[in-house]
Tab-separated table of N, CA, C and O in Angstrom:
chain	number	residue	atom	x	y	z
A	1	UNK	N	-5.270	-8.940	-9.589
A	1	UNK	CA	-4.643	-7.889	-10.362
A	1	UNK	C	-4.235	-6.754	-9.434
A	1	UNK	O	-4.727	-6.685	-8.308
A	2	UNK	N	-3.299	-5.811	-9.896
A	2	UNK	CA	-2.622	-4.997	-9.046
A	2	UNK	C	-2.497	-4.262	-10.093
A	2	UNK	O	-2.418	-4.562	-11.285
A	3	UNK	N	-2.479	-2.564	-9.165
A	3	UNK	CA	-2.371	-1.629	-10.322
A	3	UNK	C	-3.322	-0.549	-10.648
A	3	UNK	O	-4.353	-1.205	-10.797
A	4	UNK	N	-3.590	0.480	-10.821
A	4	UNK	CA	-4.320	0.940	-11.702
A	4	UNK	C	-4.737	0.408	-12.868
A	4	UNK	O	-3.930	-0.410	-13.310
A	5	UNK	N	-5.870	0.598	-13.649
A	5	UNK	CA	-6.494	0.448	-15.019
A	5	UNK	C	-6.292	1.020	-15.577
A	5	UNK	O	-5.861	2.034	-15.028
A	6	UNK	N	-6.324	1.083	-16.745
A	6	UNK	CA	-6.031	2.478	-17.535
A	6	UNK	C	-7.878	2.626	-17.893
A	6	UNK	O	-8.615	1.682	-18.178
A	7	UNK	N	-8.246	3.961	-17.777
A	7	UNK	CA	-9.320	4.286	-18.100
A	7	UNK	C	-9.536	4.910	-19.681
A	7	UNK	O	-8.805	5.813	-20.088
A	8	UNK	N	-10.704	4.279	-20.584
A	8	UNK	CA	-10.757	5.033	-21.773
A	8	UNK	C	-12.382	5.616	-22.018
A	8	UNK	O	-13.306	5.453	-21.221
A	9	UNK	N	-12.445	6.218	-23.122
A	9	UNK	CA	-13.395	6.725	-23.534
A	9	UNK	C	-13.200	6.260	-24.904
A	9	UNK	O	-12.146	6.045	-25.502
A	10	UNK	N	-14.564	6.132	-25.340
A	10	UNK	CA	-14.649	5.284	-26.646
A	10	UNK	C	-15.505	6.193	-27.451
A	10	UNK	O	-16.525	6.470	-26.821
A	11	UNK	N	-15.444	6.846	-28.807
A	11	UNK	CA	-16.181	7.821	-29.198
A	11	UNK	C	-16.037	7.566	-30.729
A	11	UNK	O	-15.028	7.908	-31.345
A	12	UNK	N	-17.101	6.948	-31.306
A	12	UNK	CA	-17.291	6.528	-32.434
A	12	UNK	C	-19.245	6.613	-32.914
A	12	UNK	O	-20.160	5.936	-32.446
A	13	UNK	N	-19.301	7.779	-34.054
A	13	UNK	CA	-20.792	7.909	-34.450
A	13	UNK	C	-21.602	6.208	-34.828
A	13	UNK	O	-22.779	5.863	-34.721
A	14	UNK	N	-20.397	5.453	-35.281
A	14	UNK	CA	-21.458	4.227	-35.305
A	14	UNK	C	-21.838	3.267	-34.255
A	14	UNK	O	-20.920	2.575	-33.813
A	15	UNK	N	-22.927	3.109	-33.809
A	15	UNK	CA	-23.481	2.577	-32.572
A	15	UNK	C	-22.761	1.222	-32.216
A	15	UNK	O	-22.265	0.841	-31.155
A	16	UNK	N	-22.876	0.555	-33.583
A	16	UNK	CA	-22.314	-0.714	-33.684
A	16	UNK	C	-20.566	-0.782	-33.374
A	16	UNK	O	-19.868	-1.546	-32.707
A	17	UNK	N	-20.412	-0.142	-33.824
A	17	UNK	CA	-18.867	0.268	-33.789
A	17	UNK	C	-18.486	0.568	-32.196
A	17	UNK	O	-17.995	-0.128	-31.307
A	18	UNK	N	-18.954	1.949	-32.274
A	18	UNK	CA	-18.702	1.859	-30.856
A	18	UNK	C	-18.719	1.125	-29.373
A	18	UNK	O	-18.114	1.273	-28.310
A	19	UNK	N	-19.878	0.143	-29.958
A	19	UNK	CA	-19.830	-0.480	-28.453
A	19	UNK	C	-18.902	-2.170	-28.729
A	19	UNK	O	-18.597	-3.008	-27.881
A	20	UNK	N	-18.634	-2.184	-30.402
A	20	UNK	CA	-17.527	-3.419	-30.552
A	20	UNK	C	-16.365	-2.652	-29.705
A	20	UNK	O	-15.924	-3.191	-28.689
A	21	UNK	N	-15.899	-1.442	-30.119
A	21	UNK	CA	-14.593	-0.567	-29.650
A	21	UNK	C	-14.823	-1.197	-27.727
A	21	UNK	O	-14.015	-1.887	-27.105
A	22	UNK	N	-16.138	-0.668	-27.228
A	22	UNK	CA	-16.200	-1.026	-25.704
A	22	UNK	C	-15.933	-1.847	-25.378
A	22	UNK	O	-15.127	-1.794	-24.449
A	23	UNK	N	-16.317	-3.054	-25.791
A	23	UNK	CA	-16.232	-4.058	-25.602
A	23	UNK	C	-14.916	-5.101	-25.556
A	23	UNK	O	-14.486	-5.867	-24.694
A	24	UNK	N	-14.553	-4.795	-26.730
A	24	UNK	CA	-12.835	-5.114	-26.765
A	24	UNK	C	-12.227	-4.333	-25.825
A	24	UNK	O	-11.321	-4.979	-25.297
A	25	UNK	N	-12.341	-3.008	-25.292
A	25	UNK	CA	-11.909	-2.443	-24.318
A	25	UNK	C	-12.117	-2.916	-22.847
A	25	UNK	O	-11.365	-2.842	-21.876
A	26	UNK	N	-13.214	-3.361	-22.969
A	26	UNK	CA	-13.559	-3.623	-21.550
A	26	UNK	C	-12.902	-5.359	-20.888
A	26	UNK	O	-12.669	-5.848	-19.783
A	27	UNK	N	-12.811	-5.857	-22.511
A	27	UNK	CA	-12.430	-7.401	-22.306
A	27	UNK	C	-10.961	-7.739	-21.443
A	27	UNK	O	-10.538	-8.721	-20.834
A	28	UNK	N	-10.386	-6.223	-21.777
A	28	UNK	CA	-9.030	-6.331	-21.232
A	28	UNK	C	-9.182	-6.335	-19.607
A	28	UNK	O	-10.111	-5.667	-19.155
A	29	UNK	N	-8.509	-6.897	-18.876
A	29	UNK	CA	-8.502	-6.603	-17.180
A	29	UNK	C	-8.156	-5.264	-16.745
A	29	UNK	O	-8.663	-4.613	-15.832
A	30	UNK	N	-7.094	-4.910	-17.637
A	30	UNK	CA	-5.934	-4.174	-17.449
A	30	UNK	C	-6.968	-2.645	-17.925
A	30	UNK	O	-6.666	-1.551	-17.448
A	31	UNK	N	-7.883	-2.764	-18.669
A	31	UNK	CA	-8.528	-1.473	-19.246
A	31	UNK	C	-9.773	-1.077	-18.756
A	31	UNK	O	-10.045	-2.042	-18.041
A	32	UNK	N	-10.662	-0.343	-18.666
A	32	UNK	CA	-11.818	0.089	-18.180
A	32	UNK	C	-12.382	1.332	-19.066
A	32	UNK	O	-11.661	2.289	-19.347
A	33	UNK	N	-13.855	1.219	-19.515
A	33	UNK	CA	-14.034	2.006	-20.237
A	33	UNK	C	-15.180	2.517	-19.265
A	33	UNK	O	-16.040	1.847	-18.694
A	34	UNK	N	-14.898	4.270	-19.222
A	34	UNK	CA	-15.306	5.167	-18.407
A	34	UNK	C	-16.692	6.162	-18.914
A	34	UNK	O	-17.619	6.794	-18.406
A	35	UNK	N	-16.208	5.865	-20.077
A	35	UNK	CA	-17.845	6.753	-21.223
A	35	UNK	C	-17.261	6.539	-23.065
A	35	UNK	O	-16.175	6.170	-23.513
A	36	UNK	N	-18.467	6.940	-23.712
A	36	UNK	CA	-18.816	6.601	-24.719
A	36	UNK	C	-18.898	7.910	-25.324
A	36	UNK	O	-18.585	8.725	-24.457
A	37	UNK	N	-19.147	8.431	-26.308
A	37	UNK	CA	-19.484	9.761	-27.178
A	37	UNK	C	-19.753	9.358	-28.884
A	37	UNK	O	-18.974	8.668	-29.542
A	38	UNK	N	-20.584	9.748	-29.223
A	38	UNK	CA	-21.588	9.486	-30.701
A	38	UNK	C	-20.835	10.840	-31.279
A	38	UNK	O	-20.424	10.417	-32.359
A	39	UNK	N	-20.591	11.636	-31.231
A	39	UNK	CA	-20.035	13.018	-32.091
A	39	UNK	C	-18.640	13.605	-31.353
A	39	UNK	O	-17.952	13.065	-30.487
A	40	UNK	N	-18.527	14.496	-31.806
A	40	UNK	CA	-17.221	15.192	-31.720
A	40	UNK	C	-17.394	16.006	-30.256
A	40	UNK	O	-16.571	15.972	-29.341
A	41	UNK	N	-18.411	16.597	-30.257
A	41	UNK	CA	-18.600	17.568	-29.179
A	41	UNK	C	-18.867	16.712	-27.633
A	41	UNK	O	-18.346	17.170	-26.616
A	42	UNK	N	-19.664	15.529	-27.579
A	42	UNK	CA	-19.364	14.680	-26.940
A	42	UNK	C	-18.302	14.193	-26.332
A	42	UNK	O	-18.163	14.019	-25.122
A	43	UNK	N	-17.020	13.817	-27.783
A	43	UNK	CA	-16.317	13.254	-27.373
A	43	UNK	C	-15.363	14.293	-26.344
A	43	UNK	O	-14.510	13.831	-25.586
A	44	UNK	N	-15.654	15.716	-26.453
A	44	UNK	CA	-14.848	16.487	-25.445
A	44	UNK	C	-15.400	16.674	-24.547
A	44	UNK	O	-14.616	16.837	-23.612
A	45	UNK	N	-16.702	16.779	-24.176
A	45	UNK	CA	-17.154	16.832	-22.873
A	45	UNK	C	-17.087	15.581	-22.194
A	45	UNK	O	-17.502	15.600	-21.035
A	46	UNK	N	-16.568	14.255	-22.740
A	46	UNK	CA	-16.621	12.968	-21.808
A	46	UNK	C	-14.997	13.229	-21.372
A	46	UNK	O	-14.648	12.942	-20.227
A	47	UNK	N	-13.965	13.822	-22.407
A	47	UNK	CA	-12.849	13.535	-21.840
A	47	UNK	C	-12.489	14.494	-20.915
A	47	UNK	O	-11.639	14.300	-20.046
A	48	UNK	N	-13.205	15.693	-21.094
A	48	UNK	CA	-13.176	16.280	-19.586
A	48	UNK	C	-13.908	16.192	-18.617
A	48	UNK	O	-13.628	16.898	-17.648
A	49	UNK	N	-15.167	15.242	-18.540
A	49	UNK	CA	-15.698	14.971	-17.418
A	49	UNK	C	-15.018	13.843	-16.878
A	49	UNK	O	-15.045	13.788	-15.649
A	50	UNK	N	-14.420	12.935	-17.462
A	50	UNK	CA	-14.141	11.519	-17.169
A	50	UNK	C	-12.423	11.812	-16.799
A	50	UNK	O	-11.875	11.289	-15.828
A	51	UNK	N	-11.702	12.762	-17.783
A	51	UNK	CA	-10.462	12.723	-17.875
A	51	UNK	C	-9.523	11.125	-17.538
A	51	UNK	O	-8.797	10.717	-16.632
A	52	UNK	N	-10.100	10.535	-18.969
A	52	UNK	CA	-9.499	9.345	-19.009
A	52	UNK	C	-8.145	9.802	-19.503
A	52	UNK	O	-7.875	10.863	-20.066
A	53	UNK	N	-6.942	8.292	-19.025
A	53	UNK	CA	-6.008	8.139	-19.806
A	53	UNK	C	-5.854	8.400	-21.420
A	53	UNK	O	-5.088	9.001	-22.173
A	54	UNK	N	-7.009	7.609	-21.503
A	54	UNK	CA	-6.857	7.550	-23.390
A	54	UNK	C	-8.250	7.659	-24.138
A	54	UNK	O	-9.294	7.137	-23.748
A	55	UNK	N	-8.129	8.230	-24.989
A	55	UNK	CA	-9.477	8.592	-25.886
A	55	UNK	C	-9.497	8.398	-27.045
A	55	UNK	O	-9.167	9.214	-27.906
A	56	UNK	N	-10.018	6.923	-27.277
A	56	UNK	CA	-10.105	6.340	-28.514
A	56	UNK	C	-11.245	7.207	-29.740
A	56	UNK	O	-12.424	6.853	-29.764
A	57	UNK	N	-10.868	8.060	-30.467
A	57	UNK	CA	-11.230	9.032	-31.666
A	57	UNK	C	-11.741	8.715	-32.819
A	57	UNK	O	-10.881	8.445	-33.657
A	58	UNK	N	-13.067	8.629	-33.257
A	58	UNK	CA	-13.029	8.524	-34.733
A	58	UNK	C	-12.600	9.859	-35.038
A	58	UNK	O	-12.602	10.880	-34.352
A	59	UNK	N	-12.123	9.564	-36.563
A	59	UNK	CA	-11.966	10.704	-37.645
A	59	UNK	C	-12.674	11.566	-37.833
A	59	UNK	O	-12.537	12.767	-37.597
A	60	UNK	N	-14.003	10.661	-38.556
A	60	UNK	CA	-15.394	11.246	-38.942
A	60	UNK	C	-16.150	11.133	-38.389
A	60	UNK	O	-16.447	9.945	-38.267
A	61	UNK	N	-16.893	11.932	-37.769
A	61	UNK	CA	-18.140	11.871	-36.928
A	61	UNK	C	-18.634	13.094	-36.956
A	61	UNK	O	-17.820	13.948	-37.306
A	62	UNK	N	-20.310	13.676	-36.557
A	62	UNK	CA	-20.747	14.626	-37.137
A	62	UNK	C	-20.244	15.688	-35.397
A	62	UNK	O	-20.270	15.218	-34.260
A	63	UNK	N	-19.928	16.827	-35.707
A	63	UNK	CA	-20.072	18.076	-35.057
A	63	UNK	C	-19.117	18.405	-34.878
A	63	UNK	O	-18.903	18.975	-33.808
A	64	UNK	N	-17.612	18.146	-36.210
A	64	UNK	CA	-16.900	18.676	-35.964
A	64	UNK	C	-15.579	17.964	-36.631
A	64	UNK	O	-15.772	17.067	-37.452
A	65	UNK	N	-14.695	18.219	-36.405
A	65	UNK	CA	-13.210	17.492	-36.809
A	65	UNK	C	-12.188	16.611	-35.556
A	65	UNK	O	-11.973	16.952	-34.393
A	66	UNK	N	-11.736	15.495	-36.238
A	66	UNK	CA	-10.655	14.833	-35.203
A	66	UNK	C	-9.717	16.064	-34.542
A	66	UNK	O	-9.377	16.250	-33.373
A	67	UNK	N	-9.422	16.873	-35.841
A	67	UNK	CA	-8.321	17.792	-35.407
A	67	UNK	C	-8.696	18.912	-34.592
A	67	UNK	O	-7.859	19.602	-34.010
A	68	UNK	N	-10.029	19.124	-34.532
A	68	UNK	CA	-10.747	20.155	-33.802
A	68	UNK	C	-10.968	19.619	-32.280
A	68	UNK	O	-10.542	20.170	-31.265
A	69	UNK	N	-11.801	18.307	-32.359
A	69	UNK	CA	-11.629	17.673	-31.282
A	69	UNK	C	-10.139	17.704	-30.233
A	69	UNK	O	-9.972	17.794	-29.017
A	70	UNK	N	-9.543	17.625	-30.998
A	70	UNK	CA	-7.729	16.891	-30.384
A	70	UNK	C	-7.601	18.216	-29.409
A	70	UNK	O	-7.516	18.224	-28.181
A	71	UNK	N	-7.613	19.495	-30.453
A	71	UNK	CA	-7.164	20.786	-29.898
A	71	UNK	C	-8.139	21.189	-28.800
A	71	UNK	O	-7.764	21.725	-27.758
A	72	UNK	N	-9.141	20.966	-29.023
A	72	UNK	CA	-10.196	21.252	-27.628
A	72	UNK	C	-9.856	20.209	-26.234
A	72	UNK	O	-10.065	20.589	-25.082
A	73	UNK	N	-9.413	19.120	-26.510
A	73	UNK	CA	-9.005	18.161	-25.528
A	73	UNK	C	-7.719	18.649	-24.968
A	73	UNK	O	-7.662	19.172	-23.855
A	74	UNK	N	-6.640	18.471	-25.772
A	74	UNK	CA	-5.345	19.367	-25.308
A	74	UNK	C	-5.397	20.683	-24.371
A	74	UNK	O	-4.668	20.961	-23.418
A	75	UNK	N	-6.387	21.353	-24.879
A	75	UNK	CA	-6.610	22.658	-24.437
A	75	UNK	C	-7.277	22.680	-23.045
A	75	UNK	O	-6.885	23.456	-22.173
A	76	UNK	N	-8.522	21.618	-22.814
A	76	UNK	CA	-9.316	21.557	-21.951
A	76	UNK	C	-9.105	20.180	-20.240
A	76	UNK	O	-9.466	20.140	-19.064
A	77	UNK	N	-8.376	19.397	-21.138
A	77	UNK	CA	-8.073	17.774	-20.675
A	77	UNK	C	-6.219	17.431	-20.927
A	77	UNK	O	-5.920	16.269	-21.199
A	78	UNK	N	-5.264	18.319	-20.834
A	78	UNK	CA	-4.027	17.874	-21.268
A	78	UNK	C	-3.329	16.875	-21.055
A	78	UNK	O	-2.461	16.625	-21.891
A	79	UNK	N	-3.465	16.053	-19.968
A	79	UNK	CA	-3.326	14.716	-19.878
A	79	UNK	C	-4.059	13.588	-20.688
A	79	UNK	O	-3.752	12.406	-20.532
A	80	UNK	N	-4.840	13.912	-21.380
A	80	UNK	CA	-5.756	12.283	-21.557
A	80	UNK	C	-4.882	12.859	-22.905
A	80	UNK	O	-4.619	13.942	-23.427
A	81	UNK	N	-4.631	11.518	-23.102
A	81	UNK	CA	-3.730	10.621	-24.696
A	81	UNK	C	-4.953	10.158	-25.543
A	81	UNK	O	-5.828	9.334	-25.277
A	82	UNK	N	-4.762	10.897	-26.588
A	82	UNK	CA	-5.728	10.414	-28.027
A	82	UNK	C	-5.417	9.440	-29.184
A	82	UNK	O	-4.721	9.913	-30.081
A	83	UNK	N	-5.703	8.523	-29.275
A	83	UNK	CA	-5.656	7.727	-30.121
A	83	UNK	C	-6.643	8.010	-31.491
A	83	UNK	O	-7.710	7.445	-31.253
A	84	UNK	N	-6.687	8.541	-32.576
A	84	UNK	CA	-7.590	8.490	-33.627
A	84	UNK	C	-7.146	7.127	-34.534
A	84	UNK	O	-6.099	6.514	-34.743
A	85	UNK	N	-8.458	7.027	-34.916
A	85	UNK	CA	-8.817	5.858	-35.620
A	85	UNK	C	-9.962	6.521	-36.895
A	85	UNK	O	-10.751	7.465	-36.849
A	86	UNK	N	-9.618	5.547	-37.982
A	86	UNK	CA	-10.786	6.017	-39.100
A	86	UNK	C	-10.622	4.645	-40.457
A	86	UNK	O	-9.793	3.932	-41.022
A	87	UNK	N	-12.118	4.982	-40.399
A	87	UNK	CA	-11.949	3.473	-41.772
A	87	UNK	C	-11.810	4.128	-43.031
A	87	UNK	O	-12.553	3.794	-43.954
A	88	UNK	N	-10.841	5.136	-43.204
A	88	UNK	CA	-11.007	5.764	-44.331
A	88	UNK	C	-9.614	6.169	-44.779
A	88	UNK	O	-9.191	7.094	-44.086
A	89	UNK	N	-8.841	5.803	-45.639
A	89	UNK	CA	-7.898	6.332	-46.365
A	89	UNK	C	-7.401	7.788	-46.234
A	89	UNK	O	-6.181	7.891	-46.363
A	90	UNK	N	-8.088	8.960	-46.000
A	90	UNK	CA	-8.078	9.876	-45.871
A	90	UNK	C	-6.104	11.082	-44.991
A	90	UNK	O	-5.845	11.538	-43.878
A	91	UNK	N	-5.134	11.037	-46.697
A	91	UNK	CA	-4.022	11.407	-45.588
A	91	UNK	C	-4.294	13.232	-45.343
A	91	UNK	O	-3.691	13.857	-44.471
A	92	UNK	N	-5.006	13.682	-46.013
A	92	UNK	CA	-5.447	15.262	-45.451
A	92	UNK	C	-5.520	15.303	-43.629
A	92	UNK	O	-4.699	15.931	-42.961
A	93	UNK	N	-6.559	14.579	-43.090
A	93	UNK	CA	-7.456	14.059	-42.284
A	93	UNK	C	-6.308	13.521	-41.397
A	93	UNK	O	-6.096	13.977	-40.273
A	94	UNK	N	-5.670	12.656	-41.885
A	94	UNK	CA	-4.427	12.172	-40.601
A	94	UNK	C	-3.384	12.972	-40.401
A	94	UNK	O	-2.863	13.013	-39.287
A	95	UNK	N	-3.001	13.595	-41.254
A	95	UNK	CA	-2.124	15.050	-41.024
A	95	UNK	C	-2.456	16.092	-40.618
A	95	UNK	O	-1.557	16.805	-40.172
A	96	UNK	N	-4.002	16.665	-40.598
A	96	UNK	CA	-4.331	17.443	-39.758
A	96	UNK	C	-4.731	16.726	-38.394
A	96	UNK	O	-5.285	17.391	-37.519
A	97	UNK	N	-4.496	15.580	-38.236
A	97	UNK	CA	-5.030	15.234	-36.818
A	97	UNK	C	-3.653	15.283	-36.484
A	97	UNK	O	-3.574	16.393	-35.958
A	98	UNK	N	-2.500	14.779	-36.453
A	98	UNK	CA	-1.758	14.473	-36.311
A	98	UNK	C	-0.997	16.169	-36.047
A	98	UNK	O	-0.373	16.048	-34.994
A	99	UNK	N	-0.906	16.915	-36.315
A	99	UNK	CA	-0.638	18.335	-36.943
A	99	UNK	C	-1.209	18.793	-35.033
A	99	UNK	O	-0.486	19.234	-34.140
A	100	UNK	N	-2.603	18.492	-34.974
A	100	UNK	CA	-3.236	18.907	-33.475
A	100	UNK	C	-2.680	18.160	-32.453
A	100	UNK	O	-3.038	18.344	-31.290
């Protein structure tokens, strides 16, 4: 292989979840997963310690909001690309993420 990886961060409160998310991440050649985060506040201190490419987002998770998250990343990490994800119907929630 040739190339850079793309590096991610995987940040999902369910344990199970999250390390399926790693795992499928990691299966790729092409991808590398750099850190993990259980909450919101996590998930911004990994993307600025790690400053991955991409930062796979739950919605819901406790210490905070996707959209709160997004704006602290933007603000702190402006390169790393956010991907949110959520098992929940919720269009309030994707428009304010989306909105950040």
């Amino acid at each position: 292989m040739t190339g850079a990886r793309t590096r991610v961060v995987v940040a999902d409160d369910d344990r199970t979840v999250r390390q399926a998310l790693a795992d499928l991440v990691s299966a790729r050649p092409d991808l590398e997963v750099v850190g993990t985060a259980g909450d919101h506040p996590e998930a911004v201190r990994q993307a600025v310690r790690y400053r991955p490419d991409v930062l796979v987002l739950d919605d819901r998770m406790p210490g905070g909001s996707a959209a709160d998250t997004l704006r602290a990343v933007r603000h702190r990490a402006p390169q790393v690309a956010v991907l949110v994800v959520s098992g929940y119907g919720d269009p309030t929630a994707a428009l304010a993420a989306v909105a950040a």
